[in-house]
Short mmCIF file of C-alpha atoms in Angstrom, two decimals:
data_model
loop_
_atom_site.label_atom_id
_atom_site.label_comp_id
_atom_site.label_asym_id
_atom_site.label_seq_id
_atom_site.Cartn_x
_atom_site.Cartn_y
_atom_site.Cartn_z
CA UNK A 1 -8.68 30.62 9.88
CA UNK A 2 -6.04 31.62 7.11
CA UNK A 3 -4.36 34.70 7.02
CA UNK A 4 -3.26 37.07 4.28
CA UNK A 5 -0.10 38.49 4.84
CA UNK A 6 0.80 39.07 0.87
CA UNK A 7 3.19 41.57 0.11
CA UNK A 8 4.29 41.77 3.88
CA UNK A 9 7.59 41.83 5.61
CA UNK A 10 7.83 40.37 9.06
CA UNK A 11 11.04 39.99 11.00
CA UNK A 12 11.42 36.64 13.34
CA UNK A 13 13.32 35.56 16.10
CA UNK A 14 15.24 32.35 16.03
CA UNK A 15 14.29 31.58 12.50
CA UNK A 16 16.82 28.54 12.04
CA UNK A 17 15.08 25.91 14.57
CA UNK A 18 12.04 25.10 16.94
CA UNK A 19 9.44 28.15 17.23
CA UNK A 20 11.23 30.35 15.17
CA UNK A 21 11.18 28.09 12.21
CA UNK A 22 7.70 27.24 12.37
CA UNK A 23 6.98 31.09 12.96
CA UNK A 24 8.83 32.07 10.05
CA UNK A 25 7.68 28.65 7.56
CA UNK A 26 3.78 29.49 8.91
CA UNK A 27 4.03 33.42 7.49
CA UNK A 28 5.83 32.52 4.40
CA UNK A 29 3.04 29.75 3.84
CA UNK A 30 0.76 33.06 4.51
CA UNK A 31 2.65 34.99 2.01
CA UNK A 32 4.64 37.17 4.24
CA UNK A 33 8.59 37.78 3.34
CA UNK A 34 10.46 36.70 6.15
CA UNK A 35 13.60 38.57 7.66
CA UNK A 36 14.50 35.75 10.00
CA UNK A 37 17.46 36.35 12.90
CA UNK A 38 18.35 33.17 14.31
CA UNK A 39 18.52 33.90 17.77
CA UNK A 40 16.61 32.46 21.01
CA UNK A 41 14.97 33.72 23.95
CA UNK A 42 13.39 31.06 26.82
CA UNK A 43 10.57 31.92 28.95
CA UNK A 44 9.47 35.18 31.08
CA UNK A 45 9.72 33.71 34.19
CA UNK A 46 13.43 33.25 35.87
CA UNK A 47 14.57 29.72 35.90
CA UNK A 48 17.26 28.33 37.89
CA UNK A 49 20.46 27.50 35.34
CA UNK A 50 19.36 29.69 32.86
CA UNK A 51 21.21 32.94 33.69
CA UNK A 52 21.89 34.04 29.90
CA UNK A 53 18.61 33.31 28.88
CA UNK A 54 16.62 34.95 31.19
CA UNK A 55 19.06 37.87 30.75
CA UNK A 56 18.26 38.15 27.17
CA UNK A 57 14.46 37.52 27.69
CA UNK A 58 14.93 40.44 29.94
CA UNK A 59 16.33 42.54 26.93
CA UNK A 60 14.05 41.71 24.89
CA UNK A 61 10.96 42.83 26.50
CA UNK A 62 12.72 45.96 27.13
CA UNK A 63 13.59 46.47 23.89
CA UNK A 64 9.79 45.51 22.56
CA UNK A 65 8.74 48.47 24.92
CA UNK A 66 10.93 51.15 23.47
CA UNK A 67 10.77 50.12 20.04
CA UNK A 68 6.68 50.02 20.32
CA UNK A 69 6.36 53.27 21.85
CA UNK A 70 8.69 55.15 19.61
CA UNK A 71 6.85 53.11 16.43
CA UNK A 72 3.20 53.57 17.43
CA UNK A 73 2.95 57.21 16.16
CA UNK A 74 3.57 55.26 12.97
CA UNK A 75 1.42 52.97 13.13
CA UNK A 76 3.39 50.18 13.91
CA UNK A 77 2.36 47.15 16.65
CA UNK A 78 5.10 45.60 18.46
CA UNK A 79 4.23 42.93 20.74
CA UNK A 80 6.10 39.49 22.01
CA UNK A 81 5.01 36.16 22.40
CA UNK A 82 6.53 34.15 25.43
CA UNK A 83 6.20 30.47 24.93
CA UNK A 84 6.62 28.11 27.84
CA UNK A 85 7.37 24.94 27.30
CA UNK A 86 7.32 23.58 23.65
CA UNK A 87 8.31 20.11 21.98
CA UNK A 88 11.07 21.45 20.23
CA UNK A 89 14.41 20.01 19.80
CA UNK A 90 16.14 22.22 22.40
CA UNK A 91 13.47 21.42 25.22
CA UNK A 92 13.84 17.53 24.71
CA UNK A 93 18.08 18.05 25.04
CA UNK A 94 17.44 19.54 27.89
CA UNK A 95 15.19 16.68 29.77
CA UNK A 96 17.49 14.03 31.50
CA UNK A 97 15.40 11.19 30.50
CA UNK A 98 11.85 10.11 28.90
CA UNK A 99 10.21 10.68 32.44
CA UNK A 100 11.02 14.01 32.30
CA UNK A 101 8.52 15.67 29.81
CA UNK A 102 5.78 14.16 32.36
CA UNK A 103 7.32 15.85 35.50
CA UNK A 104 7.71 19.11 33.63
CA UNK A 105 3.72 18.91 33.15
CA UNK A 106 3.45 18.08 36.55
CA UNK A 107 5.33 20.83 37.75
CA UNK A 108 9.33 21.18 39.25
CA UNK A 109 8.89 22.69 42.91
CA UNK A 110 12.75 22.13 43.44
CA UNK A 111 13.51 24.04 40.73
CA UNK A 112 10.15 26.65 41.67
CA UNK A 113 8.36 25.99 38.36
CA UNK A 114 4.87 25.11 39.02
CA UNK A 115 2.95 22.21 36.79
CA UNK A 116 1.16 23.22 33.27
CA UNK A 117 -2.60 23.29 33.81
CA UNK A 118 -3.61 22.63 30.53
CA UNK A 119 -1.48 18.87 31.42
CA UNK A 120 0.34 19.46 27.37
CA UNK A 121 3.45 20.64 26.48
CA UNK A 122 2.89 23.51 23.65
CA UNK A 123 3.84 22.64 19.90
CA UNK A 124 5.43 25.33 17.79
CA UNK A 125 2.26 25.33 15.70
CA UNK A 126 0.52 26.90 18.53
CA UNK A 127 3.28 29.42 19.13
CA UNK A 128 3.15 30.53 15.34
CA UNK A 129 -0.44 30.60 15.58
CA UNK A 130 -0.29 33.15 18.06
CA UNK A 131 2.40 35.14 16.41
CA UNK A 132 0.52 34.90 13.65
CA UNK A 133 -2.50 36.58 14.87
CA UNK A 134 -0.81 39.57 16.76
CA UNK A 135 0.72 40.15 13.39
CA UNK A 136 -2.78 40.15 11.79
CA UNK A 137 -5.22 43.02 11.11
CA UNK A 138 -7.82 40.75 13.65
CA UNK A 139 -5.56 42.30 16.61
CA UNK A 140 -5.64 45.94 15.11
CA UNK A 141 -5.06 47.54 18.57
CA UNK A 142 -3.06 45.49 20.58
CA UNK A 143 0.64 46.21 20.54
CA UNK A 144 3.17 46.72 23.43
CA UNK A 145 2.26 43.25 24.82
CA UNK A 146 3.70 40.32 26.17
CA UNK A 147 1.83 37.62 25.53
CA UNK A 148 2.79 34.45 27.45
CA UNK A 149 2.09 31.24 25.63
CA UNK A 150 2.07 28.71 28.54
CA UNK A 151 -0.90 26.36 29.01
CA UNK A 152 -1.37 28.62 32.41
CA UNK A 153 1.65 27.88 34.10
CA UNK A 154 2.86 31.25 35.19
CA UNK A 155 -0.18 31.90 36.90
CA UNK A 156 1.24 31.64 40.39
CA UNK A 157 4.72 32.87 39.06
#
């Protein structure tokens, strides 16, 4: 399905690498203008060593609230996507060695992160695709949402 978003302005997070860059490169390819912030913000769920970002996740979703309340008498949907894990550049610096992608699939119960049932780490295609279609007219009345992106892995969380 292609979307339309001609004559649009869209504002995305982390615009300068992984998700955010394929977010931003998908809507301009759609026709959107693109306000792009390059900032990041890691999954919903807490994860040990990841203070800051979970922190900022934290804000976020807050601030996605508020904003989407005081916008809807306006019309305006405000919703977030929450990927979990993604083959981006960041998520490969982060895995110790080539083994690693495999056990994060499989799950990390020392580090209370259950497996991925879906058994595939997300590309950033499939996180822009999502984005994508919350930003579309096809989800007209869905806004104030978090929408986690995770091949099923926070089920249990």
């Amino acid at each position: 399905m292609a979307f339309d978003f001609s004559g649009k302005r869209v504002w995305v997070t982390g615009a300068g690498r992984g998700i955010g860059r394929e977010v931003a490169e998908q809507f301009v390819a759609a026709g959107a203008t693109v306000v792009g912030l390059d900032l990041a913000f890691p999954e919903a769920v807490p994860r040990m060593q990841m203070a800051a970002y979970c922190a900022s996740k934290a804000a976020v979703t807050s601030l996605t609230q508020t904003v989407g309340l005081e916008l809807a008498p306006f019309g305006v949907r405000v919703n977030l996507v929450s990927p979990g894990s993604t083959d981006t550049p960041m998520l490969r610096g982060m895995l110790p060695d080539e083994g690693a992608m495999a056990r994060t699939i499989a799950g990390l119960p020392d580090q209370f992160k259950l497996g991925i049932p879906l058994r595939k780490i997300a590309t950033p295609a499939e996180i822009a695709n999502t984005v994508l279609f919350l930003a579309s007219d096809l989800a007209s009345h869905i806004t104030l949402q978090d929408l986690v992106v995770d091949g099923g892995a926070t089920l249990s969380a």
